[in-house]
Coordinates of C-alpha atoms in Angstrom, one line a residue:
M151 CA 0.3 -38.6 -7.3
S152 CA -3.3 -39.6 -7.8
D153 CA -6.4 -37.7 -8.4
R154 CA -10.1 -38.4 -8.0
T155 CA -10.2 -40.4 -11.3
G156 CA -8.0 -43.0 -9.8
L157 CA -5.3 -42.5 -12.5
T158 CA -1.8 -42.4 -11.3
S159 CA 0.9 -40.3 -13.0
P160 CA 4.1 -42.0 -14.0
P161 CA 7.2 -41.4 -11.9
S162 CA 9.3 -38.4 -12.9
L163 CA 12.4 -36.5 -11.8
P164 CA 11.7 -33.8 -9.2
L165 CA 11.5 -30.3 -10.6
T166 CA 14.2 -28.2 -8.9
D167 CA 12.4 -24.9 -9.7
Q168 CA 9.3 -25.8 -7.7
P169 CA 9.3 -25.1 -4.0
K170 CA 9.2 -28.2 -1.7
P171 CA 5.9 -28.7 0.0
R172 CA 7.1 -27.8 3.4
F173 CA 8.4 -24.4 2.1
A174 CA 5.5 -23.7 -0.2
W175 CA 3.7 -21.6 2.5
F176 CA 6.7 -19.4 3.0
V177 CA 7.5 -19.0 -0.7
H178 CA 3.9 -18.2 -1.6
S179 CA 3.8 -15.7 1.3
I180 CA 6.9 -13.9 0.0
Q181 CA 5.4 -13.8 -3.5
L182 CA 2.2 -12.2 -2.1
M183 CA 4.3 -9.6 -0.3
K184 CA 6.0 -8.6 -3.6
P185 CA 9.6 -7.8 -2.6
V186 CA 10.1 -5.5 -5.6
T187 CA 7.8 -3.0 -3.9
W188 CA 9.7 -2.9 -0.6
F189 CA 12.5 -0.4 -1.7
A190 CA 10.5 2.9 -1.6
P191 CA 9.4 2.8 2.1
T192 CA 12.6 1.2 3.2
W193 CA 14.6 4.0 1.6
A194 CA 12.3 6.7 2.9
F195 CA 12.6 5.4 6.5
M196 CA 16.4 5.4 6.2
C197 CA 16.3 9.0 4.8
G198 CA 14.1 10.1 7.7
A199 CA 16.5 8.5 10.2
I200 CA 19.4 10.3 8.6
A201 CA 17.5 13.6 8.5
S202 CA 17.0 13.3 12.3
G203 CA 20.7 13.9 12.8
A204 CA 20.7 11.4 15.6
L205 CA 21.9 8.3 13.7
G206 CA 25.2 7.0 14.8
W207 CA 27.4 3.9 14.4
N208 CA 26.5 2.4 17.8
E209 CA 23.3 0.7 18.8
S210 CA 21.2 3.0 16.5
I211 CA 22.3 0.9 13.5
G212 CA 20.3 -2.0 14.8
R213 CA 17.4 0.2 15.5
L214 CA 17.6 1.5 11.9
L215 CA 17.7 -1.9 10.4
L216 CA 14.7 -3.0 12.5
G217 CA 12.8 0.1 11.3
M218 CA 13.7 -0.5 7.7
F219 CA 12.5 -4.1 8.0
M220 CA 9.2 -2.9 9.5
A221 CA 8.7 -0.3 6.7
G222 CA 9.6 -2.5 3.8
P223 CA 9.1 -6.3 4.1
V224 CA 6.5 -6.1 6.9
L225 CA 4.2 -3.1 6.3
C226 CA 4.7 -2.7 2.6
G227 CA 4.4 -6.5 2.2
L228 CA 1.2 -6.4 4.3
S229 CA -0.3 -3.7 2.0
Q230 CA 0.5 -5.9 -1.1
V231 CA -1.3 -8.9 0.5
V232 CA -4.4 -6.7 1.3
N233 CA -4.4 -5.4 -2.3
D234 CA -4.2 -8.9 -3.8
Y235 CA -7.0 -10.0 -1.5
A236 CA -9.2 -7.0 -2.6
D237 CA -8.5 -7.7 -6.3
R238 CA -9.1 -11.4 -6.1
E239 CA -12.5 -11.3 -8.0
V240 CA -11.1 -9.1 -10.8
D241 CA -8.0 -11.2 -11.0
A242 CA -10.1 -14.3 -11.4
I243 CA -11.2 -12.8 -14.7
N244 CA -8.2 -11.0 -15.9
E245 CA -5.3 -12.9 -14.3
P246 CA -6.5 -16.3 -13.2
H247 CA -2.9 -17.5 -12.9
R248 CA -2.2 -15.3 -9.9
L249 CA -1.8 -17.0 -6.5
I250 CA -5.2 -16.3 -4.9
P251 CA -7.6 -16.8 -7.9
S252 CA -5.6 -19.9 -9.1
G253 CA -6.2 -21.5 -5.7
R254 CA -2.5 -22.0 -4.9
V255 CA -3.0 -19.6 -1.9
S256 CA -6.2 -20.0 0.2
L257 CA -8.1 -17.3 1.9
R258 CA -7.1 -18.8 5.2
H259 CA -3.5 -18.4 4.2
V260 CA -4.2 -14.7 3.4
Y261 CA -5.9 -14.1 6.7
L262 CA -3.2 -15.8 8.7
L263 CA -0.4 -13.9 6.8
T264 CA -2.2 -10.6 7.3
A265 CA -2.5 -11.2 11.0
I266 CA 1.1 -12.2 11.4
L267 CA 2.4 -9.2 9.5
T268 CA 0.1 -6.8 11.4
W269 CA 1.3 -8.2 14.7
I270 CA 5.0 -7.9 13.7
G271 CA 4.6 -4.4 12.3
A272 CA 2.6 -3.2 15.3
S273 CA 5.1 -4.7 17.8
I274 CA 8.1 -3.1 16.1
A275 CA 6.3 0.2 15.8
L276 CA 5.5 0.3 19.5
F277 CA 9.1 -0.7 20.3
L278 CA 10.4 2.3 18.2
G279 CA 8.0 4.7 19.9
R280 CA 4.5 6.1 20.1
Q281 CA 5.0 8.5 17.3
V282 CA 6.3 5.8 15.0
A283 CA 3.2 3.7 16.0
F284 CA 1.0 6.6 15.0
F285 CA 2.5 6.9 11.6
V286 CA 2.3 3.1 11.1
A287 CA -1.4 3.1 12.1
L288 CA -2.1 5.9 9.7
G289 CA -0.3 4.1 6.9
L290 CA -2.4 1.0 7.5
V291 CA -5.6 3.0 7.3
F292 CA -4.3 4.4 4.0
A293 CA -3.5 0.9 2.7
L294 CA -7.0 -0.3 3.5
A295 CA -8.6 2.8 2.0
Y296 CA -6.5 2.2 -1.2
S297 CA -7.6 -1.4 -1.7
L298 CA -10.9 -2.0 0.0
R299 CA -14.5 -0.9 -0.5
P300 CA -16.3 1.4 0.0
I301 CA -13.4 3.8 -0.6
R302 CA -11.1 1.7 -2.8
G303 CA -9.0 4.7 -3.7
K304 CA -7.2 2.9 -6.4
R305 CA -10.2 3.4 -8.7
N306 CA -9.1 7.1 -9.1
G307 CA -5.5 8.0 -10.0
W308 CA -5.5 11.2 -7.9
V309 CA -6.8 9.5 -4.7
G310 CA -5.0 6.2 -5.1
N311 CA -1.6 7.7 -6.0
A312 CA -1.9 10.2 -3.1
L313 CA -2.5 7.4 -0.6
V314 CA 0.4 5.3 -1.8
A315 CA 2.8 8.3 -2.2
I316 CA 2.1 9.6 1.3
S317 CA 2.4 6.1 2.8
Y318 CA 5.6 5.0 1.0
E319 CA 7.5 8.3 1.2
G320 CA 6.0 10.8 3.7
L321 CA 4.9 8.5 6.5
A322 CA 7.9 6.3 6.2
W323 CA 10.3 9.3 6.2
M324 CA 8.6 10.8 9.3
A325 CA 8.5 7.4 11.1
G326 CA 12.3 7.1 10.4
H327 CA 12.9 10.5 11.9
A328 CA 10.6 10.0 14.9
A329 CA 12.4 6.7 15.7
F330 CA 15.6 8.6 16.6
A331 CA 14.6 12.2 17.5
P332 CA 11.6 14.5 17.8
L333 CA 10.2 15.6 14.4
T334 CA 11.2 19.0 13.0
G335 CA 9.2 21.2 10.7
E336 CA 12.0 21.1 8.1
S337 CA 12.0 17.3 8.0
V338 CA 8.2 17.1 7.8
T339 CA 8.2 19.6 4.9
L340 CA 10.8 17.6 3.0
A341 CA 8.8 14.4 3.6
L342 CA 5.6 16.0 2.2
L343 CA 7.4 17.4 -0.8
Y344 CA 9.0 14.1 -1.7
S345 CA 5.5 12.6 -1.3
L346 CA 4.3 15.1 -3.8
G347 CA 6.9 14.0 -6.3
A348 CA 6.1 10.3 -5.5
H349 CA 2.5 11.0 -6.6
G350 CA 4.0 11.5 -10.1
I351 CA 6.1 8.4 -9.8
M352 CA 3.1 6.3 -8.9
T353 CA 1.6 7.2 -12.3
V354 CA 4.5 5.6 -14.2
N355 CA 3.2 2.1 -13.5
D356 CA -0.2 3.0 -15.0
F357 CA 0.9 3.4 -18.6
K358 CA 1.3 -0.3 -19.2
S359 CA -2.3 -1.0 -18.1
I360 CA -4.3 1.8 -19.8
R361 CA -6.4 -0.6 -21.8
G362 CA -7.2 -2.9 -18.8
D363 CA -7.9 0.0 -16.5
T364 CA -10.2 1.6 -19.0
L365 CA -12.2 -1.7 -19.3
M366 CA -12.4 -2.1 -15.5
G367 CA -13.4 1.5 -14.9
I368 CA -10.2 2.5 -13.1
R369 CA -9.6 6.2 -13.7
S370 CA -5.8 6.3 -13.6
I371 CA -4.0 9.5 -14.6
P372 CA -3.2 8.1 -18.1
V373 CA -6.8 7.0 -18.6
Q374 CA -8.1 10.4 -17.6
Y375 CA -5.7 12.6 -19.5
G376 CA -4.1 10.4 -22.2
K377 CA -0.5 9.2 -22.5
V378 CA 1.3 12.4 -23.5
L379 CA -0.3 14.8 -21.0
A380 CA 0.0 12.2 -18.2
A381 CA 3.7 11.8 -18.9
R382 CA 4.2 15.5 -18.8
M383 CA 2.3 15.6 -15.5
V384 CA 4.7 13.0 -14.1
V385 CA 7.8 15.0 -15.0
I386 CA 6.3 18.3 -13.8
T387 CA 5.2 16.9 -10.5
M388 CA 8.6 15.3 -9.8
G389 CA 10.3 18.5 -10.9
V390 CA 8.2 20.9 -8.9
A391 CA 8.8 18.9 -5.7
Q392 CA 12.6 18.8 -6.2
I393 CA 12.8 22.5 -7.1
A394 CA 11.0 23.3 -3.9
V395 CA 13.4 21.1 -1.9
I396 CA 16.4 22.9 -3.5
G397 CA 15.0 26.3 -2.7
L398 CA 14.3 25.3 0.9
L399 CA 17.7 23.7 1.4
F400 CA 19.3 27.0 0.2
H401 CA 17.0 29.0 2.5
W402 CA 17.8 26.8 5.5
G403 CA 21.6 27.2 5.0
H404 CA 22.5 23.9 3.3
P405 CA 24.0 25.0 -0.1
I406 CA 26.0 21.8 -0.7
A407 CA 23.0 19.6 -0.3
A408 CA 20.9 22.0 -2.4
T409 CA 23.5 21.9 -5.2
V410 CA 23.7 18.1 -5.2
V411 CA 19.9 17.8 -5.5
F412 CA 20.0 20.4 -8.3
L413 CA 22.6 18.4 -10.3
L414 CA 20.6 15.3 -9.8
L415 CA 17.5 17.1 -11.1
A416 CA 19.4 18.4 -14.1
A417 CA 20.6 14.9 -14.9
Q418 CA 16.9 13.8 -15.2
S419 CA 16.3 16.0 -18.3
I420 CA 17.3 13.4 -20.8
P421 CA 15.2 10.5 -19.4
N422 CA 12.4 13.0 -18.9
A423 CA 12.4 14.0 -22.6
R424 CA 12.5 10.3 -23.6
F425 CA 9.6 9.4 -21.3
I426 CA 7.4 12.2 -22.5
R427 CA 8.0 11.2 -26.1
D428 CA 7.0 7.6 -25.6
P429 CA 6.0 6.7 -22.0
E430 CA 5.0 3.1 -22.6
N431 CA 8.2 2.0 -24.2
N432 CA 10.5 4.1 -21.9
E433 CA 9.0 3.2 -18.6
V434 CA 11.8 0.8 -17.6
F435 CA 14.5 3.3 -18.7
F436 CA 12.7 6.1 -16.8
N437 CA 12.6 4.0 -13.6
A438 CA 16.2 3.1 -13.9
T439 CA 17.4 6.7 -14.5
A440 CA 15.1 9.6 -13.5
I441 CA 13.5 7.9 -10.6
M442 CA 16.8 6.6 -9.3
L443 CA 18.2 10.1 -9.5
Y444 CA 15.2 11.3 -7.6
V445 CA 15.7 8.9 -4.7
W446 CA 19.4 9.7 -4.5
G447 CA 18.3 13.3 -4.2
M448 CA 16.2 12.3 -1.2
L449 CA 19.3 10.9 0.5
A450 CA 21.3 14.1 -0.3
A451 CA 18.5 16.3 1.2
A452 CA 18.4 14.1 4.3
I453 CA 22.2 14.3 4.8
G454 CA 22.1 18.1 4.2
L455 CA 19.3 18.5 6.8
A456 CA 21.3 16.5 9.4
A457 CA 24.5 18.5 8.8

């Protein structure tokens, strides 16, 4: 390899942990799409499909997998690319090693990847039905409102968390239901309640960046209210949403599902207490326990609704 100085580097053994040039575009694209974020909308789409009561073991499984691929890797991945693009100037100062500010990914790459993901997502959504396409379009509007000016909802914890929570949980759940059967009031209500709880979950990721958010003028929930009060708000928001789900499931005649969600809520008491005591150092533990129990409750509620 030579550079503009004319100096040539000595030969060396290939580094196996670096992507080969022909795969670099694909590898960098996946990194931009942040696979760790795909779980929430994928799971919510599945729960919505189950709640429809129309999911079987025949051709609907392929339809389910296609919808989950759309909700997670494609659309959630697209929202992550848009967010990194919108943050490129800030990242150039705070995190210059990231793909876009470091120059490893060009803006042309970002534009092309955005176009590809948008086309794939829109195509799958239209294939799954007009109602699904409507929820997808609404989710894309929310993603743009979260990241881009002039709205840039991420600057305020209440607005930004709401946009993400509704997109990742509510819209994904409703799209999953609509892909298999007409939406019902009960399913929409559960989708909105779990979106409410997800608003609290979105706050969990903000505790590790309080200092940076304060310097950058981002008014996250912990920045606005402090660590202790913000942690309590997380636990209360998640709890209120699940208590409402339990009450409605009992009211709708699904006592088994309501009992399961209640037991999962009760099991969250220990991680809740630890998180309130020290949210910064218990974030990982809280994600692996309380939030995991929360999402299992979503599945239990969906199964109960379909019964």
